[in-house]
Amino acid sequence: MKAYVINHNPASKEIHRRDHLTDNCQIREIKDKEETDDYNKVYRLLKPRGSYNGCYYCYRNQHTD
Ligand SMILES: [Zn+2]
C-alpha cells in the first residue's frame, strides 16, 4: 500500500492520504488513479505549485477550495 492516492481525473485532480482515508473518499470509484510513496511528487502536484487539491476528508490541511 502506498501512502498517497492521486486522482488524475481532470474534473477532480485530488490527492488522498491512505492513512487518513474516510468512506467519503470513495477511492474505489476513482478510475484514473495513481498510488505513490513519493512525497516530492505530491508536493509538486499540490497547489499553488501544481493544480491538485488535497482531499477535504483526508488531506484537509492541503484542501484549498
Ligand atoms: Zn480523501
Short mmCIF file of C-alpha atoms and ligand atoms in Angstrom, two decimals:
data_model
loop_
_atom_site.label_atom_id
_atom_site.label_comp_id
_atom_site.label_asym_id
_atom_site.label_seq_id
_atom_site.Cartn_x
_atom_site.Cartn_y
_atom_site.Cartn_z
CA MET A 1 0.00 0.00 0.00
CA LYS A 2 1.30 3.39 -0.99
CA ALA A 3 0.90 6.48 1.18
CA TYR A 4 -0.82 8.70 -1.38
CA VAL A 5 -3.64 8.07 -3.82
CA ILE A 6 -3.80 10.57 -6.68
CA ASN A 7 -6.99 11.08 -8.66
CA HIS A 8 -5.86 12.28 -12.11
CA ASN A 9 -9.38 12.73 -13.45
CA PRO A 10 -9.28 16.29 -14.85
CA ALA A 11 -12.58 17.05 -13.12
CA SER A 12 -11.14 16.04 -9.74
CA LYS A 13 -7.33 16.39 -9.55
CA GLU A 14 -7.30 15.46 -5.91
CA ILE A 15 -4.84 13.74 -3.58
CA HIS A 16 -5.82 11.38 -0.76
CA ARG A 17 -3.73 10.08 2.14
CA ARG A 18 -4.19 6.38 2.75
CA ASP A 19 -3.55 6.68 6.50
CA HIS A 20 -6.49 9.08 6.79
CA LEU A 21 -8.96 7.72 4.24
CA THR A 22 -12.66 8.01 5.05
CA ASP A 23 -15.72 6.43 3.44
CA ASN A 24 -16.31 9.79 1.76
CA CYS A 25 -13.06 9.47 -0.21
CA GLN A 26 -14.58 6.67 -2.34
CA ILE A 27 -11.21 5.77 -3.78
CA ARG A 28 -12.61 2.54 -5.22
CA GLU A 29 -14.62 4.72 -7.59
CA ILE A 30 -11.53 6.51 -8.94
CA LYS A 31 -10.76 5.36 -12.46
CA ASP A 32 -7.63 7.36 -13.30
CA LYS A 33 -5.78 6.54 -10.09
CA GLU A 34 -2.07 6.62 -9.24
CA GLU A 35 -0.61 5.45 -5.95
CA THR A 36 2.76 6.69 -4.73
CA ASP A 37 5.03 6.99 -1.70
CA ASP A 38 6.89 9.88 -3.35
CA TYR A 39 6.06 12.96 -1.29
CA ASN A 40 8.18 15.17 -3.57
CA LYS A 41 5.86 14.28 -6.41
CA VAL A 42 2.80 15.02 -4.27
CA TYR A 43 4.33 18.31 -3.17
CA ARG A 44 4.85 19.42 -6.77
CA LEU A 45 1.30 18.49 -7.73
CA LEU A 46 -0.39 20.32 -4.86
CA LYS A 47 -1.47 23.92 -5.21
CA PRO A 48 -0.05 26.50 -5.52
CA ARG A 49 2.86 24.78 -7.34
CA GLY A 50 0.61 22.40 -9.21
CA SER A 51 -3.10 22.26 -9.88
CA TYR A 52 -4.10 19.47 -7.47
CA ASN A 53 -6.09 19.84 -4.29
CA GLY A 54 -5.86 17.88 -1.06
CA CYS A 55 -8.97 15.85 -0.31
CA TYR A 56 -11.38 17.64 2.01
CA TYR A 57 -11.83 14.48 4.12
CA CYS A 58 -8.35 13.01 4.41
CA TYR A 59 -5.91 15.79 3.47
CA ARG A 60 -7.70 18.88 4.76
CA ASN A 61 -4.58 20.92 5.53
CA GLN A 62 -3.92 20.92 1.77
CA HIS A 63 -7.54 21.44 0.77
CA THR A 64 -7.81 24.92 -0.70
CA ASP A 65 -11.25 25.14 -2.30
ZN ZN B 1 -9.69 11.56 0.77
#
